[in-house]
XYZ file of C-alpha atoms in Angstrom:
655
model
C 0.000 0.000 0.000
C 1.115 3.561 -0.608
C 0.514 7.075 0.673
C 1.516 10.486 -0.638
C 3.347 12.875 1.655
C 2.156 16.033 -0.041
C 5.519 16.613 -1.656
C 5.137 14.318 -4.667
C 6.717 11.473 -2.700
C 5.086 8.057 -2.506
C 5.757 5.955 0.577
C 5.340 2.204 0.578
C 4.378 0.512 3.813
C 3.149 -2.896 4.936
C -0.574 -3.562 4.715
C -0.688 -4.294 8.430
C 0.389 -0.745 9.182
C -2.630 0.825 7.491
C -4.804 0.394 10.548
C -2.179 2.059 12.706
C -1.914 4.956 10.298
C -5.680 5.423 10.097
C -5.952 5.483 13.866
C -3.492 8.348 14.022
C -5.533 10.286 11.465
C -8.248 10.615 14.077
C -5.905 12.719 16.167
C -6.244 15.512 13.606
C -9.964 15.977 14.230
C -9.371 18.654 16.833
C -7.162 20.505 14.339
C -9.662 20.466 11.449
C -11.530 23.568 12.497
C -8.292 25.451 13.068
C -6.889 24.490 9.666
C -10.135 25.452 7.902
C -10.446 28.812 9.618
C -6.801 29.556 9.076
C -7.135 28.778 5.350
C -10.152 31.085 5.002
C -8.393 33.852 6.891
C -5.320 33.558 4.742
C -7.375 33.937 1.547
C -8.728 37.243 2.870
C -5.209 38.676 3.100
C -3.310 40.067 0.198
C -1.022 37.717 -1.709
C 2.164 39.338 -0.460
C 1.267 38.734 3.155
C 0.384 35.111 2.428
C 3.717 34.554 0.705
C 5.565 35.980 3.698
C 3.544 33.759 5.999
C 4.510 30.611 4.124
C 8.148 31.616 4.208
C 8.184 31.367 8.005
C 6.572 27.935 8.316
C 8.786 25.143 9.697
C 10.997 23.824 6.946
C 11.529 27.266 5.402
C 14.987 28.834 5.218
C 13.962 31.868 7.281
C 12.434 29.679 9.952
C 15.606 27.577 10.024
C 17.771 30.644 10.536
C 15.662 31.625 13.530
C 15.501 28.064 14.861
C 18.811 26.266 14.365
C 21.305 28.113 16.557
C 19.024 28.704 19.570
C 17.873 25.086 19.421
C 21.475 23.975 19.402
C 22.081 26.000 22.576
C 19.233 24.139 24.242
C 20.295 20.643 23.249
C 24.029 21.146 23.436
C 24.522 23.527 26.388
C 27.926 24.462 27.690
C 29.217 21.962 30.269
C 26.047 19.934 29.770
C 24.095 22.386 31.939
C 20.586 22.319 30.494
C 19.325 24.893 32.976
C 22.007 27.299 31.803
C 21.110 26.569 28.183
C 17.499 27.494 28.899
C 18.570 30.682 30.646
C 20.246 31.852 27.450
C 16.815 31.825 25.810
C 15.183 33.976 28.471
C 13.904 36.476 25.888
C 12.285 33.674 23.897
C 10.784 32.344 27.115
C 9.229 35.715 27.889
C 7.638 35.814 24.431
C 6.246 32.297 24.888
C 4.997 33.005 28.403
C 3.258 36.166 27.243
C 1.471 34.410 24.403
C 0.730 30.962 25.833
C 0.375 31.976 29.460
C -2.060 29.774 31.375
C -4.493 29.396 28.495
C -6.262 26.140 27.873
C -5.866 24.355 24.553
C -9.049 25.900 23.105
C -8.196 29.371 24.397
C -4.719 29.111 22.916
C -6.076 27.965 19.551
C -8.497 30.903 19.486
C -5.738 33.367 20.375
C -3.507 31.927 17.647
C -6.277 32.282 15.039
C -6.810 35.905 16.011
C -3.109 36.671 15.543
C -2.349 38.166 12.094
C -0.641 35.609 9.838
C 2.384 37.836 9.376
C 2.882 38.101 13.142
C 2.356 34.374 13.525
C 4.987 33.571 10.953
C 7.553 35.869 12.485
C 6.933 34.777 16.068
C 6.524 31.020 15.618
C 10.192 30.061 16.046
C 10.577 32.386 19.047
C 7.447 31.013 20.708
C 8.413 27.370 20.189
C 11.939 27.952 21.488
C 10.566 29.853 24.464
C 8.143 27.036 25.197
C 11.001 24.518 25.150
C 12.957 26.721 27.553
C 9.919 26.971 29.811
C 8.642 23.411 30.127
C 6.599 20.572 28.702
C 3.111 22.006 29.201
C 3.399 25.117 27.049
C 5.411 23.273 24.394
C 2.824 20.522 24.001
C -0.053 22.999 23.949
C 1.675 25.017 21.256
C 2.441 21.950 19.159
C -1.183 20.851 19.472
C -2.536 23.964 17.724
C -0.041 24.061 14.852
C -0.979 22.828 11.369
C -0.053 19.223 10.703
C 1.840 19.342 7.423
C 4.783 17.211 6.256
C 7.218 20.114 6.134
C 6.926 20.747 9.898
C 7.724 17.097 10.710
C 11.360 17.725 11.567
C 10.645 20.717 13.781
C 7.989 18.742 15.603
C 10.479 15.906 16.094
C 13.056 18.406 17.372
C 10.605 19.550 20.022
C 9.586 16.033 21.004
C 13.206 14.887 21.281
C 13.952 17.743 23.665
C 10.804 17.111 25.697
C 11.630 13.426 26.037
C 15.204 14.252 26.914
C 14.704 17.042 29.466
C 11.080 17.046 30.631
C 10.355 13.322 30.812
C 9.647 13.520 34.532
C 7.217 16.423 34.140
C 5.337 14.587 31.394
C 5.142 11.293 33.291
C 3.744 13.010 36.370
C 0.798 14.601 34.515
C -1.801 12.463 32.753
C -2.926 15.331 30.507
C 0.643 15.969 29.344
C 1.066 12.255 28.684
C -1.948 12.342 26.385
C -0.725 15.429 24.532
C 2.736 13.922 24.110
C 1.297 10.622 22.864
C -0.790 12.472 20.259
C 2.263 14.308 18.986
C 4.218 11.049 18.778
C 1.350 9.543 16.790
C 1.464 12.470 14.357
C 5.197 12.199 13.648
C 4.927 8.400 13.455
C 2.697 8.532 10.359
C 4.635 7.168 7.435
C 3.564 9.683 4.792
C 4.910 12.606 6.834
C 8.462 11.269 6.872
C 11.211 13.035 4.888
C 11.983 11.958 1.342
C 15.678 11.601 2.125
C 17.164 9.318 4.766
C 15.555 9.642 8.170
C 17.937 11.187 10.746
C 18.749 8.349 13.097
C 18.042 10.260 16.311
C 14.447 10.721 15.124
C 14.245 6.958 14.723
C 15.434 6.674 18.336
C 12.461 8.835 19.324
C 9.964 6.824 17.276
C 11.145 3.452 18.590
C 11.293 4.690 22.186
C 7.788 6.105 22.189
C 5.708 3.672 20.108
C 4.291 0.290 21.034
C 5.869 -2.935 19.809
C 3.462 -3.377 16.886
C 4.004 0.116 15.531
C 7.766 -0.223 15.991
C 7.664 -3.308 13.783
C 5.712 -1.320 11.195
C 8.244 1.507 11.318
C 11.161 -0.878 10.853
C 9.462 -2.798 8.035
C 8.630 0.467 6.277
C 12.210 1.672 6.412
C 13.436 -1.582 4.898
C 10.846 -1.321 2.116
C 11.687 2.268 1.218
C 15.455 2.447 1.692
C 17.684 0.157 -0.310
C 19.931 -0.458 1.415
C 18.955 0.822 4.843
C 21.762 3.070 6.159
C 23.876 1.295 8.809
C 23.201 4.044 11.353
C 19.475 3.335 11.207
C 20.099 -0.394 11.517
C 22.202 0.203 14.624
C 19.315 2.126 16.210
C 17.058 -0.845 15.471
C 19.647 -3.171 17.020
C 19.652 -1.021 20.160
C 15.863 -1.214 20.254
C 15.760 -5.020 20.233
C 18.730 -5.281 22.585
C 16.810 -3.191 25.087
C 13.857 -5.563 24.655
C 16.176 -8.527 25.291
C 15.588 -9.977 21.811
C 19.134 -10.998 20.895
C 18.106 -13.062 17.863
C 16.301 -10.170 16.182
C 19.134 -7.777 17.005
C 21.707 -10.112 15.429
C 19.458 -10.590 12.403
C 19.459 -6.825 11.897
C 23.217 -6.567 12.397
C 23.664 -9.055 9.584
C 21.732 -6.671 7.305
C 24.647 -4.229 7.306
C 26.414 -4.835 3.970
C 29.803 -6.541 4.445
C 31.569 -3.769 2.522
C 30.276 -1.197 5.059
C 31.056 -3.133 8.228
C 34.664 -2.022 8.478
C 33.594 1.631 8.353
C 31.215 1.037 11.267
C 33.393 -1.531 13.028
C 33.592 0.279 16.372
C 29.832 0.791 16.561
C 29.109 -2.784 15.517
C 31.477 -4.146 18.150
C 29.762 -1.970 20.738
C 26.465 -3.609 19.832
C 28.053 -7.042 19.946
C 29.291 -6.271 23.448
C 25.805 -5.276 24.588
C 24.330 -8.416 23.087
C 26.797 -10.525 25.051
C 25.358 -9.056 28.259
C 21.919 -10.511 27.430
C 23.114 -13.806 25.963
C 21.866 -17.035 27.495
C 23.183 -20.569 27.840
C 21.688 -23.495 25.969
C 22.432 -27.068 26.945
C 23.705 -29.405 24.242
C 24.777 -32.930 25.201
C 25.076 -31.814 28.848
C 27.481 -29.078 27.759
C 26.404 -25.479 28.218
C 27.325 -22.904 25.612
C 26.301 -19.411 24.642
C 23.307 -19.146 22.339
C 23.907 -15.809 20.577
C 27.705 -15.643 20.661
C 28.298 -18.085 17.757
C 25.936 -16.018 15.593
C 27.871 -12.864 16.424
C 31.125 -14.541 15.460
C 29.564 -15.571 12.145
C 29.196 -11.890 11.267
C 32.917 -11.923 10.590
C 33.765 -9.084 12.955
C 36.780 -9.927 15.141
C 35.837 -9.598 18.799
C 37.765 -6.884 20.596
C 39.034 -6.898 24.184
C 35.822 -5.404 25.556
C 33.752 -8.203 24.057
C 36.088 -10.873 25.440
C 35.901 -9.365 28.914
C 32.119 -9.227 28.765
C 32.058 -12.898 27.791
C 33.944 -13.683 31.010
C 31.480 -11.663 33.099
C 28.455 -13.170 31.413
C 29.778 -16.718 31.732
C 30.341 -16.252 35.465
C 26.890 -14.728 35.950
C 25.319 -17.648 34.046
C 27.158 -20.160 36.247
C 29.432 -21.582 33.548
C 32.860 -20.684 34.989
C 34.693 -23.168 32.786
C 33.759 -21.061 29.755
C 35.012 -17.953 31.526
C 38.331 -19.584 32.368
C 38.735 -20.835 28.817
C 38.279 -17.295 27.500
C 40.598 -15.891 30.174
C 43.408 -18.280 29.293
C 42.921 -17.595 25.590
C 43.177 -13.851 26.240
C 46.313 -14.312 28.308
C 47.921 -16.492 25.637
C 47.064 -14.106 22.791
C 47.906 -10.946 24.781
C 44.360 -9.574 24.739
C 43.883 -7.130 27.603
C 42.015 -8.656 30.548
C 40.423 -5.806 32.474
C 39.989 -5.386 36.215
C 36.342 -6.481 36.209
C 37.175 -9.822 34.611
C 39.865 -10.426 37.218
C 37.379 -9.578 39.962
C 34.681 -11.882 38.577
C 37.107 -14.798 38.345
C 38.530 -14.003 41.777
C 35.122 -13.899 43.470
C 33.866 -17.014 41.712
C 36.953 -19.049 42.619
C 36.779 -17.897 46.226
C 33.063 -18.623 46.588
C 33.513 -22.079 45.062
C 36.602 -22.596 47.263
C 38.539 -23.691 44.215
C 42.057 -23.250 45.578
C 43.805 -24.065 42.303
C 41.982 -21.417 40.287
C 42.144 -18.975 43.171
C 45.923 -19.262 43.196
C 45.991 -18.847 39.419
C 43.971 -15.633 39.355
C 45.778 -14.182 42.389
C 49.071 -14.852 40.628
C 47.784 -13.188 37.453
C 46.750 -10.097 39.412
C 50.089 -10.025 41.223
C 51.875 -9.736 37.877
C 49.792 -6.736 36.809
C 50.885 -3.546 38.553
C 48.066 -1.574 36.904
C 45.390 -3.628 38.660
C 46.427 -2.317 42.065
C 44.900 1.073 41.303
C 41.402 -0.422 41.693
C 40.495 -0.227 45.413
C 37.741 -2.822 45.418
C 39.926 -5.404 43.712
C 42.683 -4.729 46.264
C 40.322 -4.991 49.233
C 38.797 -8.205 47.909
C 42.236 -9.795 47.646
C 42.996 -8.686 51.200
C 39.699 -10.175 52.326
C 40.520 -13.529 50.723
C 43.976 -13.569 52.289
C 42.477 -12.853 55.717
C 39.963 -15.696 55.392
C 42.550 -18.193 54.172
C 45.091 -17.242 56.842
C 42.887 -16.820 59.906
C 39.996 -19.220 59.262
C 41.253 -21.926 56.936
C 44.874 -22.183 58.052
C 44.437 -20.647 61.527
C 47.774 -18.877 61.300
C 49.007 -16.585 64.087
C 47.763 -12.997 63.903
C 51.192 -11.586 63.063
C 51.619 -13.845 60.047
C 48.084 -13.147 58.812
C 48.656 -9.393 59.058
C 51.957 -9.671 57.197
C 50.144 -11.376 54.310
C 47.569 -8.587 54.306
C 50.322 -5.990 54.164
C 51.945 -7.734 51.210
C 48.901 -6.716 49.165
C 48.296 -3.367 50.851
C 51.880 -2.202 50.306
C 51.567 -2.745 46.546
C 48.748 -0.197 46.377
C 48.984 2.300 49.238
C 51.265 4.228 51.539
C 51.718 2.764 55.020
C 51.682 6.135 56.750
C 48.062 5.954 58.057
C 48.694 2.471 59.484
C 51.936 3.605 61.098
C 50.072 6.503 62.692
C 47.592 4.024 64.142
C 50.407 1.918 65.568
C 49.366 -1.106 63.540
C 52.670 -1.518 61.675
C 56.172 -0.114 61.564
C 57.309 2.099 58.686
C 59.069 0.447 55.779
C 62.820 1.008 55.392
C 63.628 3.916 53.109
C 64.410 2.659 49.622
C 65.830 5.302 47.309
C 65.416 3.025 44.315
C 61.728 2.494 44.996
C 59.230 3.852 42.471
C 57.216 6.988 43.117
C 55.565 7.421 46.505
C 52.238 5.666 46.820
C 49.037 7.496 47.690
C 47.283 7.073 51.001
C 44.254 4.762 50.838
C 40.744 6.162 50.417
C 38.962 6.485 53.795
C 36.782 3.431 53.225
C 39.836 1.336 52.294
C 41.546 2.450 55.493
C 38.390 1.444 57.376
C 38.425 -1.939 55.673
C 42.097 -2.440 56.522
C 41.367 -1.729 60.194
C 38.398 -4.135 60.012
C 40.555 -6.894 58.499
C 43.404 -6.247 60.959
C 41.075 -6.474 63.973
C 39.484 -9.728 62.781
C 42.949 -11.264 62.438
C 43.591 -10.690 66.150
C 43.075 -12.964 69.141
C 44.324 -10.655 71.926
C 41.610 -8.361 73.328
C 44.155 -6.035 74.943
C 45.771 -5.234 71.607
C 42.388 -4.576 69.953
C 41.155 -2.398 72.817
C 44.373 -0.381 72.774
C 43.805 0.306 69.063
C 40.184 1.290 69.701
C 41.096 3.766 72.429
C 43.816 5.244 70.235
C 41.340 5.737 67.393
C 38.920 7.490 69.755
C 41.785 9.726 70.896
C 42.644 10.600 67.284
C 38.994 11.405 66.587
C 38.961 13.774 69.552
C 42.186 15.325 68.245
C 40.450 15.893 64.882
C 42.968 13.854 62.929
C 41.854 14.336 59.267
C 42.489 10.808 57.985
C 40.793 9.102 60.934
C 37.854 11.517 60.866
C 37.157 10.606 57.254
C 37.638 6.920 57.946
C 35.261 7.130 60.922
C 32.441 8.185 58.595
C 32.172 4.563 57.409
C 30.576 1.878 59.568
C 32.979 -0.830 58.441
C 35.654 0.227 60.934
C 33.258 0.082 63.913
C 31.762 -3.219 62.762
C 35.174 -4.846 62.943
C 35.548 -3.974 66.631
C 31.947 -4.982 67.420
C 32.418 -8.325 65.711
C 35.651 -8.964 67.593
C 34.137 -8.127 70.998
C 31.044 -10.235 70.224
C 33.211 -13.340 70.007
C 33.332 -13.522 73.817
C 30.568 -13.164 76.416
C 33.007 -11.215 78.591
C 33.495 -8.405 76.066
C 29.877 -7.855 74.978
C 29.714 -4.624 76.949
C 32.592 -3.264 74.876
C 30.612 -3.987 71.710
C 27.858 -1.739 73.068
C 30.492 0.879 73.938
C 31.507 0.998 70.275
C 27.922 1.756 69.211
C 27.618 4.402 71.913
C 30.832 6.000 70.659
C 29.394 6.098 67.141
C 26.313 7.887 68.438
C 28.308 10.245 70.661
C 30.759 11.423 68.009
C 28.052 11.526 65.329
C 30.420 10.798 62.470
C 28.617 7.679 61.301
C 25.064 6.563 62.031
C 24.947 2.903 63.152
C 23.830 0.892 60.152
C 21.572 -2.137 60.100
C 24.680 -4.265 59.847
C 26.107 -2.532 62.942
C 22.988 -3.246 64.999
C 22.795 -6.836 63.768
C 26.417 -7.398 64.802
C 25.560 -6.298 68.350
C 22.291 -8.215 68.549
C 23.759 -11.445 67.297
C 26.669 -11.060 69.668
C 24.247 -11.139 72.592
C 21.973 -13.787 71.119
C 24.725 -16.267 70.369
C 25.670 -16.165 74.051
C 22.058 -16.585 75.211
C 21.635 -12.975 76.349
C 18.142 -12.619 74.877
C 16.921 -10.108 77.465
C 19.836 -7.783 76.766
C 19.284 -8.235 73.031
C 15.655 -7.169 73.388
C 16.709 -4.043 75.292
C 19.025 -3.165 72.432
C 16.142 -3.802 70.045
C 13.980 -1.318 71.951
C 16.805 1.200 71.893
C 16.990 0.822 68.121
C 13.273 1.507 67.773
C 13.545 4.501 70.075
C 16.237 5.892 67.799
C 13.849 5.565 64.857
C 15.804 2.697 63.331
C 13.508 0.618 61.133
C 15.168 -2.758 60.502
C 13.944 -5.000 57.721
C 11.305 -7.533 58.651
C 13.282 -10.353 57.089
C 16.358 -9.578 59.162
C 14.736 -8.946 62.535
C 11.337 -10.658 62.587
C 12.637 -13.192 65.111
C 12.909 -10.472 67.780
C 9.254 -9.514 67.425
C 7.992 -13.001 68.292
C 9.421 -15.897 70.198
C 12.883 -15.875 68.717
C 12.170 -18.557 66.165
C 15.251 -20.713 66.153
C 15.421 -21.247 62.410
C 15.239 -17.516 61.692
C 17.679 -16.755 64.458
C 20.102 -19.396 63.296
C 19.899 -18.086 59.753
C 20.640 -14.506 60.778
C 23.382 -15.471 63.190
C 25.080 -17.582 60.546
C 24.839 -14.701 58.081
C 26.241 -12.072 60.423
C 28.877 -14.277 61.999
C 30.146 -15.602 58.685
C 33.662 -14.196 58.692
C 34.121 -15.401 55.131
C 31.867 -12.598 53.889
C 33.327 -9.333 52.689
C 31.572 -6.360 54.337
C 28.324 -5.359 52.655
C 28.303 -2.119 50.682
C 32.051 -1.936 50.138
C 31.655 -2.125 46.361
C 29.163 0.755 46.463
C 31.433 2.865 48.638
C 34.332 2.301 46.257
C 32.203 3.125 43.181
C 32.474 -0.428 41.901
C 28.943 -1.550 41.110
C 28.124 -4.537 38.987
C 25.752 -3.772 36.118
C 22.375 -4.975 37.305
C 20.654 -3.835 34.127
C 23.588 -3.244 31.841
C 21.646 -3.766 28.645
C 18.941 -1.162 29.191
C 21.386 1.348 30.665
C 23.806 0.924 27.794
C 21.036 1.224 25.226
C 19.704 4.345 26.958
C 23.191 5.838 27.132
C 23.837 5.012 23.504
C 20.658 6.739 22.400
C 21.530 9.668 24.626
C 24.862 10.025 22.890
C 23.446 10.358 19.407
C 21.467 13.590 19.388
C 23.954 15.745 21.227
C 26.897 14.521 19.170
C 25.034 15.504 16.043
C 24.297 18.949 17.361
C 27.826 19.401 18.659
C 29.459 18.976 15.281
C 30.160 22.308 13.641
C 29.180 21.503 10.088
C 26.661 22.592 7.514
C 23.213 23.185 8.964
C 20.510 21.092 7.381
C 17.199 22.612 6.461
C 15.525 20.699 9.266
C 17.529 22.422 11.956
C 19.640 19.405 12.920
C 23.381 19.365 12.452
C 25.229 16.687 10.505
C 28.022 14.498 11.794
C 26.231 11.487 13.243
C 28.237 9.592 15.828
C 27.790 7.345 18.835
C 30.084 7.242 21.843
C 31.074 4.242 23.867
C 28.160 3.762 26.238
C 30.258 1.556 28.506
C 33.170 3.981 28.680
C 33.636 7.478 29.964
C 31.804 10.200 28.094
C 33.902 12.768 26.309
C 31.075 15.272 26.501
C 29.101 16.408 29.494
C 25.345 16.441 29.633
C 24.685 13.166 27.857
C 21.087 12.525 26.966
C 18.891 9.942 25.300
C 19.387 11.296 21.804
C 23.172 11.664 21.813
C-alpha cells in the first residue's frame, strides 16, 4: 500500500500498518476547524502577506535561521548544563509566556487564530523555542494547535526529542501531558509525513522509544521497504531497540543486514552492539554441555571480537554459572595478549573464592600479582585482602602476626603505610631510594576496611582495645584521615564483631555503638545493629538483646522484617540461626564496600547501555560544527562508547 506525503513522494508501507496509520488520522480531528479557519483567513489577506507567511513555516529557510542556533544551545549547552542553556533563551521564554500563558488548549487555539498571519509567521520560532525553555506544558499545547503538514515534521520531532530528553519527569507526572505527548508522537509516526531523504537516526530513536511494539515493527518494516539499502546508522538504532527488549536473535538478524563492505567503516559501533548483546546472551544445553546461544551467531558476522567483548564474555559466563567457559576465554586472552580488564579479574577471583577452588584462586591471584596496573582499583585490592584474611585466619588458623603480614603484602603494593603507622598497627618500611614513586594514602573506606581486616585477624583483646582507644583519641584530636575513615561503619563493625566473640566483652561492643552515636560521624547501620544483637543472642543474652532492640526503635531505626522478625515473636530458632550464621560468617566481605568504592556490577547493563547510547546520538550531532541542514539538525552522526567514559558532558537519550 502507498501514501503520498504532499511533496510528490510516494511511501510504501506494509498492509498491516494501514490500521495504525488510520488510527493516528483521528488525532487531527481537533485541528480540522483550526486548519479550515486559518485557510479562510489567509485567503482574505493580500497575496504578499500570504507569501511571507509561508516563508516562516517550519521547513523554510527563514524559519531555520531563527531556529537552528538557539535550538542547538538548548540541546548542546555548555558543560552539559541544560538549565544554563534554557537561561540563554530567556527572551524567547518571555515571548512564549506572554502568548501561551495559562491558556487552555481551546483558548490558545483561538488566540492563535486571532493573531495576524504575518505576526504568527515571524513569532513562531521564538514562541516554540521559548516554550522549550519553559517546560513541557506550554510546548505541548503550542504543538497541538499548529498545522499538521509534512514540512513541519522535523521541527515537531526536534521539540519532542527535547521534551523526552529534558522534561520526561514532568510529562510522566501529569496524565494530561502524557496524552498530549502521545498524540504528537502519533502524528510524527505517520509514514507519509516522513522526509523523502534518509531519516535522521536520532528521530528513529524517538519513534522506537515512544511507540508500542506493533508500531515499531511497522516503522522498521517500512524503512526496509523504502530504503535500499537501509543506512547502517538506522540499523544500529534498530539493534539497540531489540537489545533493550532482550531480543538478541532479532538484534543479530538486523546486524547481519549491514552490507559486508560497510562493516569495516562502522566496526567500532558494531562491536559496541556485539558487546551489549553478550550481556543478554543465554546458555543453551547441548549434550550436557552449556554454551552461549547468541555468541556463535555474532562470530559468524565476521567481525573480530575486541578486548571489551572478550571481557564481557567472562562476566556473562560467570553470571550464568558456567565458569569453565570464563576460564577458557581468560586463558585464551592471556595467551594471545588480549587485555584482561579489572572487572574480569574480579569476577574470576570472586567465583573461585566462593567455590573454594584453591587451584583457580591461586591462578587468578598470581595473574593479578603480575599486573601492577590492577592495584589502582580499590575494590579489587580490598577483595584480595579479604581472601587472604579468610585463608590465613579461618582456613589455616595462622598466628595474627603472620596473617597481618600477608595482608600488608597486598596493601603495600597499592597504598602508603603512613596511616597504618600513625595508628600503631605496623612499623614504617625502610627507606628505599630506588623504589618507584611514593604511593598514595588509601581512600577512607579502604583504610576502614584495613582496620576491620586487621582487627578480625587478632586474638588478643588487649591489643584490639588499645587500638580502639587510640582511634577514639585521634577522633577527639580531629585527625583528618581518621575523621574521614570514621564516617564509614565498616571500621566500627570490625571492633563490634571482635568483641562479640566472647561473652566477657559484649559490653565493649555496646560501647563501640555508643561511641558512634556520641561522636556523630557515622550513624549505626543495620549491619552494625545486627552485629551487636547477634553477639548477645549467640551467648544466650536474649533479654539484653531485646533491650538493644527497643533502643533501636527509640532511635527511629527501622530494621527489615526479614532480618529482625525473630525479635518480634518468640525468637524462632530457624530464623535466628539463619541470621546469626549470616552475620557471623567471617568469610563474607563487608556489605556495601563495592558501592562505597564506586564499583557496582551492572544490574541492568543492557537497558542502561542502550539508553546511554541513544543519549549520545542527538547531542553529538548537534555538537558537530558543520553545515546546517534545512531541518535544523546538524550533521556528523556519531555514537560514543556507552560503557566507557563520556567525552562530553550532559549526555542525553538522543546523543
